[in-house]
Short mmCIF file of C-alpha atoms and ligand atoms in Angstrom, two decimals:
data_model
loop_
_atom_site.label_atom_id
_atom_site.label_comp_id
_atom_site.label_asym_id
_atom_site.label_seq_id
_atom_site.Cartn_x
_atom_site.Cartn_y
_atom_site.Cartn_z
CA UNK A 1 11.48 -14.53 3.25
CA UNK A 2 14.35 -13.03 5.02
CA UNK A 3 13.66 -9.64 4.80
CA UNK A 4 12.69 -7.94 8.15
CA UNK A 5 8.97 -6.56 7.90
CA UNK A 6 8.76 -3.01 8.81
CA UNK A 7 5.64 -2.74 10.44
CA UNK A 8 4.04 0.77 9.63
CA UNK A 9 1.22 -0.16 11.85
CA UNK A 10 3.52 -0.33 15.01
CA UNK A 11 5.12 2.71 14.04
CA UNK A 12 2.01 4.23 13.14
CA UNK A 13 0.74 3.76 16.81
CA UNK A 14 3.76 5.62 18.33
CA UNK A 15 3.36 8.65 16.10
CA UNK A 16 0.29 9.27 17.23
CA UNK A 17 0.43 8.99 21.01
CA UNK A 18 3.48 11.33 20.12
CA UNK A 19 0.60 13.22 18.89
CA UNK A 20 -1.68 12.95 21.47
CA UNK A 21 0.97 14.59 23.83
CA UNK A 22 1.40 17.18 21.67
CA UNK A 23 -1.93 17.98 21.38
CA UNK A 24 -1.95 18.39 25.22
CA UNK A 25 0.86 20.83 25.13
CA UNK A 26 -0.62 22.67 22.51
CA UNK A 27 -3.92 22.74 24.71
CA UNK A 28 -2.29 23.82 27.81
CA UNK A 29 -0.57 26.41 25.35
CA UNK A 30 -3.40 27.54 23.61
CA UNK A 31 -6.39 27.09 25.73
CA UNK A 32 -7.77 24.85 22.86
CA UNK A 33 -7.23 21.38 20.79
CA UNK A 34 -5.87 21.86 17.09
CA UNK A 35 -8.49 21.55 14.92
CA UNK A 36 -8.40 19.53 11.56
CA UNK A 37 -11.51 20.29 9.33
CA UNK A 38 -12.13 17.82 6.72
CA UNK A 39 -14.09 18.90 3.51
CA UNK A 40 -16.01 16.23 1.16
CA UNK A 41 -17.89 16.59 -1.70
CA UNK A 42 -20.16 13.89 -2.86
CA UNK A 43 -20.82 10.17 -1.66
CA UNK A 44 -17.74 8.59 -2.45
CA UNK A 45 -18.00 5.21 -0.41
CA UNK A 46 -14.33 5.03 -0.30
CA UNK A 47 -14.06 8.92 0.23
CA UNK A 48 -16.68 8.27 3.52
CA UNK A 49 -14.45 5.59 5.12
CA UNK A 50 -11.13 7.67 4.62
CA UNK A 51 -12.97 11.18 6.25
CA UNK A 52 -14.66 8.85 8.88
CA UNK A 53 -11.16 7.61 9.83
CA UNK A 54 -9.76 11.43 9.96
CA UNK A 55 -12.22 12.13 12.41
CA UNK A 56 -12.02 9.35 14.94
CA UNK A 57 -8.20 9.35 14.59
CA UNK A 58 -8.66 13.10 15.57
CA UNK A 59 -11.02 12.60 18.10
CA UNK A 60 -8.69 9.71 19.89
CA UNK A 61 -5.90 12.28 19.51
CA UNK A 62 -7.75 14.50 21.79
CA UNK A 63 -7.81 17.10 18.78
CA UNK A 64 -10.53 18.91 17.47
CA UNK A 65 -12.42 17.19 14.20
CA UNK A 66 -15.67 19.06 11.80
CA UNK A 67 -16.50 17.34 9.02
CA UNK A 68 -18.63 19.66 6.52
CA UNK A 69 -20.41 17.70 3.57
CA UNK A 70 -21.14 19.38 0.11
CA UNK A 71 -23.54 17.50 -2.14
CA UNK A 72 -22.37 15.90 -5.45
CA UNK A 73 -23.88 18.63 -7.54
CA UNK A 74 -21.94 21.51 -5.51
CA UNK A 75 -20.21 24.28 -7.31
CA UNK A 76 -16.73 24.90 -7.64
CA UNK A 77 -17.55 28.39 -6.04
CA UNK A 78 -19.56 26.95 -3.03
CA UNK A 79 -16.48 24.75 -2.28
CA UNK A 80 -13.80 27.91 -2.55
CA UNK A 81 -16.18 30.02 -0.34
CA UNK A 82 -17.06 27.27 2.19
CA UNK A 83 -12.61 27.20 2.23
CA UNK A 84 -12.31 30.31 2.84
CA UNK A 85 -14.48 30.88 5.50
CA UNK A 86 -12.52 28.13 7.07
CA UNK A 87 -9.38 30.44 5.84
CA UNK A 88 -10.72 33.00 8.13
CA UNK A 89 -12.07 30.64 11.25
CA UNK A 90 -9.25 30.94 13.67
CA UNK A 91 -9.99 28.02 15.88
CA UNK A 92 -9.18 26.08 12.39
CA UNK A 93 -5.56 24.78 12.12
CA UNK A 94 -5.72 22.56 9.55
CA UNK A 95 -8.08 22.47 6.04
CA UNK A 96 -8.21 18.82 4.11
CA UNK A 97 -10.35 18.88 0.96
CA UNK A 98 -11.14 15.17 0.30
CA UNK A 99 -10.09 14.39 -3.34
CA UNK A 100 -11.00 13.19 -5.65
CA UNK A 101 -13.76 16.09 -6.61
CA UNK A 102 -16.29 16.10 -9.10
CA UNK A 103 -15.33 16.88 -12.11
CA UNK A 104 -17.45 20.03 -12.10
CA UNK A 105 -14.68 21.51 -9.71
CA UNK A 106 -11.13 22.18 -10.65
CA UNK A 107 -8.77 20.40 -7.94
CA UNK A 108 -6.32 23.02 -8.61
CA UNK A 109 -8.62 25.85 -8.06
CA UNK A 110 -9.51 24.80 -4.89
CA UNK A 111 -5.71 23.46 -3.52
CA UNK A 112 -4.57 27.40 -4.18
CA UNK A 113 -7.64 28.90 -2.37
CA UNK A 114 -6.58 26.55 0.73
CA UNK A 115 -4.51 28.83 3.09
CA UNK A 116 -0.57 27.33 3.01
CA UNK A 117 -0.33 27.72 6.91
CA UNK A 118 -3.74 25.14 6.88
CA UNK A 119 -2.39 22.94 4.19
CA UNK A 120 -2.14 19.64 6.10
CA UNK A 121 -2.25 17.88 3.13
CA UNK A 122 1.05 19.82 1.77
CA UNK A 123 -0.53 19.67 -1.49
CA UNK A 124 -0.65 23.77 -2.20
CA UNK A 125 1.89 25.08 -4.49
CA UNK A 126 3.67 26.96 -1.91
CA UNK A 127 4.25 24.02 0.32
CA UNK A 128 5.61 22.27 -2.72
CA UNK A 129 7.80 24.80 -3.70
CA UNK A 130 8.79 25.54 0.06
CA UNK A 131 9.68 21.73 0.17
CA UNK A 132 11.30 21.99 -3.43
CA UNK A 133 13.77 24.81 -2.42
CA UNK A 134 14.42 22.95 1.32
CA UNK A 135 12.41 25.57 3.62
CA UNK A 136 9.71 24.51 6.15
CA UNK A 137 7.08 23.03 4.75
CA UNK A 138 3.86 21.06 5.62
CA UNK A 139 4.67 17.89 3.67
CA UNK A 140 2.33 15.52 1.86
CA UNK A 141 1.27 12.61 4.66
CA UNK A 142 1.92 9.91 2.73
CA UNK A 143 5.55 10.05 1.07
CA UNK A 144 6.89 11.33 5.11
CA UNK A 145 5.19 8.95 6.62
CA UNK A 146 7.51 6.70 4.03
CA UNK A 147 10.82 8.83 5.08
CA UNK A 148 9.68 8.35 8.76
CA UNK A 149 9.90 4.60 7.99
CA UNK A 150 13.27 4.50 6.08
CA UNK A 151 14.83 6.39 8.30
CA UNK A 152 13.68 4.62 11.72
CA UNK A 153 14.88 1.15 9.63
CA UNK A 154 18.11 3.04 8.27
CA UNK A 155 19.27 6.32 10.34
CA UNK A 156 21.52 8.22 8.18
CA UNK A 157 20.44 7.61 4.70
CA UNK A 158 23.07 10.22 3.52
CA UNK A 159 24.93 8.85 -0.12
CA UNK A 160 22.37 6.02 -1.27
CA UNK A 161 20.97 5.43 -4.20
CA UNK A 162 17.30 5.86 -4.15
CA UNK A 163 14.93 4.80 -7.14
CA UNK A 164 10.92 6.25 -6.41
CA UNK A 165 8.63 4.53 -9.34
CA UNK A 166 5.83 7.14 -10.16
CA UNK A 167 5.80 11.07 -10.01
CA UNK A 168 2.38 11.65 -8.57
CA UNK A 169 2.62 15.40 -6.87
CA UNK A 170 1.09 13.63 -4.17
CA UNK A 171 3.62 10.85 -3.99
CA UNK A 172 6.33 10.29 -6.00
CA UNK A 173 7.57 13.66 -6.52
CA UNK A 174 7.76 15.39 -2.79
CA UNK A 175 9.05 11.48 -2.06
CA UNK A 176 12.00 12.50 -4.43
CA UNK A 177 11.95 15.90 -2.38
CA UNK A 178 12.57 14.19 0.93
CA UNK A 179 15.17 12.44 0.24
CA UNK A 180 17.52 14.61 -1.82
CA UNK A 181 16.62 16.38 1.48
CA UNK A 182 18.52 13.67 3.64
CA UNK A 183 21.52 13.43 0.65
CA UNK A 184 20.01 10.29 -0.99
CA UNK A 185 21.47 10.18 -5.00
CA UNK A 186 17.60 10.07 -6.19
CA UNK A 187 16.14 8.57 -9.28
CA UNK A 188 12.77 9.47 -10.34
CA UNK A 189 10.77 6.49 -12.90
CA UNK A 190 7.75 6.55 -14.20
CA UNK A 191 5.56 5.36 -17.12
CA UNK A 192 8.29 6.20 -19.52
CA UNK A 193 11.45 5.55 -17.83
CA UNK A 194 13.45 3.11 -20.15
CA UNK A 195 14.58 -0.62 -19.05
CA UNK A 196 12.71 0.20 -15.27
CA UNK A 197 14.07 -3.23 -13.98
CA UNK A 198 17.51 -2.39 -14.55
CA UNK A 199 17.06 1.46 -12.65
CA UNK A 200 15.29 -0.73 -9.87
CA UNK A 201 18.65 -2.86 -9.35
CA UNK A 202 20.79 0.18 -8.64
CA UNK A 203 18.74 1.29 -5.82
CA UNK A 204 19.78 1.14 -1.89
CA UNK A 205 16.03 2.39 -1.31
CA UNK A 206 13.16 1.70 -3.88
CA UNK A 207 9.64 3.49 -2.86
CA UNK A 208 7.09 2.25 -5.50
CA UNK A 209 4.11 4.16 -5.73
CA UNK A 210 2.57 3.10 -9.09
CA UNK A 211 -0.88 1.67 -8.61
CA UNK A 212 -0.36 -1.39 -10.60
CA UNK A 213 -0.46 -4.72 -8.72
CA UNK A 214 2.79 -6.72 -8.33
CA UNK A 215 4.24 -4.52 -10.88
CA UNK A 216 7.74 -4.67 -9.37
CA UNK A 217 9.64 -8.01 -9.49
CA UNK A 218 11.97 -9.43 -6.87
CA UNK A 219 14.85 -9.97 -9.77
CA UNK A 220 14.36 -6.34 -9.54
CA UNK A 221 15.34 -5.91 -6.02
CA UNK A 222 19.27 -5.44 -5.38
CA UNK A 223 20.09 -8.00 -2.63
CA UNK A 224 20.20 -6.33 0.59
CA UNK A 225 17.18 -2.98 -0.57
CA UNK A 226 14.91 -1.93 1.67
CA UNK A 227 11.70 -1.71 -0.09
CA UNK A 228 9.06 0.61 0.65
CA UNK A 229 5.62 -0.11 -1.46
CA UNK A 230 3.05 3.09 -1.54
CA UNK A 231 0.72 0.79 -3.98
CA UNK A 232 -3.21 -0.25 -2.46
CA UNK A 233 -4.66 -2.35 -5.18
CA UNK A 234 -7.49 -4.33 -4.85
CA UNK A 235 -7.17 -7.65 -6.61
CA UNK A 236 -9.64 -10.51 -7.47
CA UNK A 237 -9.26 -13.59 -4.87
CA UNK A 238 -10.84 -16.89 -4.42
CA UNK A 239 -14.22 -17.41 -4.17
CA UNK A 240 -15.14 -14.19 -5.45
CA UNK A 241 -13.56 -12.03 -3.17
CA UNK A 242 -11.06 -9.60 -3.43
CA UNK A 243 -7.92 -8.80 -1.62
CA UNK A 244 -5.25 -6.12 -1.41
CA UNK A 245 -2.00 -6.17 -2.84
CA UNK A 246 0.92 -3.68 -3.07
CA UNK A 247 3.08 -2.60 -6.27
CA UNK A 248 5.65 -5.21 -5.31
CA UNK A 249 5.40 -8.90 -6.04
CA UNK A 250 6.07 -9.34 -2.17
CA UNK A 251 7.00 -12.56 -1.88
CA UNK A 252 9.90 -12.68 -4.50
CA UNK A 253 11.03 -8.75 -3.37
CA UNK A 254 11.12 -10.46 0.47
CA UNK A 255 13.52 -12.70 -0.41
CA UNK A 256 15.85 -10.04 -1.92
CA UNK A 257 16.10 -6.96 0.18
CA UNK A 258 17.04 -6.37 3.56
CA UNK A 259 13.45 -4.62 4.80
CA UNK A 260 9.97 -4.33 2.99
CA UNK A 261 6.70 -2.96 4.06
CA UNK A 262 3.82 -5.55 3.74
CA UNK A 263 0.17 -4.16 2.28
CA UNK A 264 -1.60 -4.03 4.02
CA UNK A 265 0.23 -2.60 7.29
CA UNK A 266 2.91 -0.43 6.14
CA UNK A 267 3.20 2.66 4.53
CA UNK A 268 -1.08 2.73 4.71
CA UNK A 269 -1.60 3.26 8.24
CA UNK A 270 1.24 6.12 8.14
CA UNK A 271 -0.72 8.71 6.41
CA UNK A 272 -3.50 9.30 8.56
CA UNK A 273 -0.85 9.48 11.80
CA UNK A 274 1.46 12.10 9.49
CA UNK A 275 -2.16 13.84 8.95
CA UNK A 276 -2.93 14.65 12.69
CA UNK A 277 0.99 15.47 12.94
CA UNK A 278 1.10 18.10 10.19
CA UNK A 279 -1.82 19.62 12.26
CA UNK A 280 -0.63 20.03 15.56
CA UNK A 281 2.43 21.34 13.65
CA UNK A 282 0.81 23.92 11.60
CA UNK A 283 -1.33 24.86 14.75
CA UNK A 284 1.65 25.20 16.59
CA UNK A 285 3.15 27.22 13.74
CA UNK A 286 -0.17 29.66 13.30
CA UNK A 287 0.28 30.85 16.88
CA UNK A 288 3.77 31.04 16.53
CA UNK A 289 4.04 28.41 19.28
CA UNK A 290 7.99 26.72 19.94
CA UNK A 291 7.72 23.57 17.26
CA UNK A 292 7.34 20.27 18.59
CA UNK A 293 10.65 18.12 18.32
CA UNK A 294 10.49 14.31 17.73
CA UNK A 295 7.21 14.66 15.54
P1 NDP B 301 -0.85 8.27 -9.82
O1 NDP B 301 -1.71 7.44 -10.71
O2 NDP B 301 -1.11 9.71 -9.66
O3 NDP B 301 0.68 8.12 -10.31
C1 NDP B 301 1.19 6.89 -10.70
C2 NDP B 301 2.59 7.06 -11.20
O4 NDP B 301 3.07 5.78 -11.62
C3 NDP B 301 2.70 7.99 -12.42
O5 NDP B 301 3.77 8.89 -12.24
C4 NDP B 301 2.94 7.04 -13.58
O6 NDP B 301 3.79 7.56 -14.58
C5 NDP B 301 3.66 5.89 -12.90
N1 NDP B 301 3.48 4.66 -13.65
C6 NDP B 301 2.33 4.13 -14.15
N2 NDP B 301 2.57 3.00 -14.81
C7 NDP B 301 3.91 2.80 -14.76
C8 NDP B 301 4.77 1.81 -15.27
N3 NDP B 301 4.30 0.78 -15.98
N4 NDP B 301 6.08 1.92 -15.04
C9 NDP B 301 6.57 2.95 -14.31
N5 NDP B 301 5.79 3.93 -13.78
C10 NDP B 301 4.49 3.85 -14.02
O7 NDP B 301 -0.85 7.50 -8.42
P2 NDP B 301 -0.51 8.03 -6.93
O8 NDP B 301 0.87 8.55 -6.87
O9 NDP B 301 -1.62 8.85 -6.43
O10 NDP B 301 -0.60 6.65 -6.15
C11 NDP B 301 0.27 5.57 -6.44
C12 NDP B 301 -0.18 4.35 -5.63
O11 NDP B 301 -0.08 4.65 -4.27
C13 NDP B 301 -1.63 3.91 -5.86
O12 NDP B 301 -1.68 2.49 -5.74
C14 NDP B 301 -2.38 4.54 -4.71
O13 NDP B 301 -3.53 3.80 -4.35
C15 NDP B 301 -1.32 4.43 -3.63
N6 NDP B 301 -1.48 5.42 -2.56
C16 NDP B 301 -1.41 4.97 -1.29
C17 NDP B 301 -1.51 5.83 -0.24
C18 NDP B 301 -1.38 5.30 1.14
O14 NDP B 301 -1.86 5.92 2.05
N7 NDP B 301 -0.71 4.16 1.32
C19 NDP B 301 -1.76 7.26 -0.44
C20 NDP B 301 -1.69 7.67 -1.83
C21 NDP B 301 -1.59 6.76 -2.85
P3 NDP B 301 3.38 8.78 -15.56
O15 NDP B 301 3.52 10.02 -14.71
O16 NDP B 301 4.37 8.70 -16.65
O17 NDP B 301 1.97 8.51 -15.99
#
């Protein structure tokens, strides 16, 4: 390998005592922590872990954390009215409905009832079109906690050619949203894009966020990338057990590009520490509070 491993996990660790300190000024500001309410419907193990992990990241950034459960068999108008009751709760700064739903309730639906100023999650059309047209937005956690990385490994990424494989509007889109932001010439693939490979080998910056194992090959990789994989797949291993990979053949990209993010321990622990930011920001925001700079 001669790539340098950028270690999301280390950076990860900074945001949020960056965090924590914010939260403090916001207290000392406000007279209260920001508060992050987490919605989930249903007994999703994995759903559990993620909301679990919300809340005690919350908690240890001295912010404010409810979790409110809906049963399985809840309506899609139960879950829009318990929303916007939280709409209306002041001491509520930001609103994350735990997806996926089930399929009784219309994702959609319930996104638009969320209040864009409580959007943490940046996933309401108004934050995607406020991103889209380059006003302030709250962003999705997971594609700027991979434009936190790139630019921390890169500074100015202003001119290069970036390639993002998928166009999730979770992912891969507002991904290709940040970084025409920073000037980045930006290529969009997905499930149709012809001769992928040969897209891939143009790029300065590849951010693969596919959800197929080892999908991307290091012959792929121009010499000298820096590699950013978005992919958690869970793999059979020996003896029966299972283990995670990334979208990236790692080994083989390694050897190619200048910087890569390992998986586990890159981009993954980055979304929960650009969840906690987007809240103290759109706390800070809702009172109409001076933003927070270096967040
Ligand atoms: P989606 O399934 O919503 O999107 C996948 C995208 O990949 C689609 O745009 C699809 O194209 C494209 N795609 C599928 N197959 C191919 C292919 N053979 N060649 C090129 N493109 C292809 O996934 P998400 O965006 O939600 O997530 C992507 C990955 O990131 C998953 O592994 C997920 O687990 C992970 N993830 C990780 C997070 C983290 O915190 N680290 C957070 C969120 C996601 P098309 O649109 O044409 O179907």
């Amino acid at each position: 390998m001669s790539a340098t491993l950028i270690d999301g996990k280390a950076f990860a660790e900074g945001l949020r005592g960056r965090v924590a300190d914010a939260a403090k000024r916001f207290q000392a500001d406000a007279g209260r922590a920001p508060g992050l309410v987490v919605v989930l419907v249903g007994e999703d193990p994995a759903s559990s872990v993620y909301v679990r992990s919300k809340g005690k990241a919350c908690r240890e950034a001295g912010m404010e954390s409810t979790e409110h459960r809906l049963p399985e068999t809840a309506s899609q108008e139960e879950l829009i009215a318990l929303v916007k009751s939280l709409n209306a709760d002041d001491k509520v700064d930001g609103i994350l409905v735990q997806l996926p739903l089930p399929s009784q309730i219309d994702d959609k639906a319930v996104i638009g009832t969320i209040d864009p100023a409580k959007d943490v999650d940046g996933f309401h059309v108004v934050n995607a079109g406020r991103l889209a047209v380059g006003e302030d937005a709250l962003v999705p956690c997971t594609p700027l906690g991979c434009l936190m990385l790139l630019k921390d490994q890169l500074g100015d990424l202003t001119g290069m050619n970036a390639v993002v494989i998928g166009r999730s509007n979770i992912v891969g889109k507002p991904m290709a949203q940040l970084l025409l932001g920073e000037s980045c010439t930006v290529t969009i693939a997905h499930s149709r894009t012809k001769d992928l490979p040969e897209v891939v080998r143009r790029a300065d910056i590849v951010v693969a966020a596919v959800g197929r194992p080892e999908m991307v090959k290091g012959d792929w990789i121009k010499p000298g990338a820096v590699v950013i994989d978005v992919g958690i797949n869970r793999v059979p291993a020996a003896e029966g057990k299972t283990r995670l990979v990334g979208d990236v053949a790692f080994d083989e990209a390694a050897a190619q590009a200048s910087a890569i993010t390992p998986v586990p321990g890159g981009v993954g622990p980055m979304t929960i520490a650009v969840l906690l930011r987007n809240t103290v920001v759109a706390a800070r925001a809702r009172l109409g509070l001076t933003p927070e700079v270096g967040l």
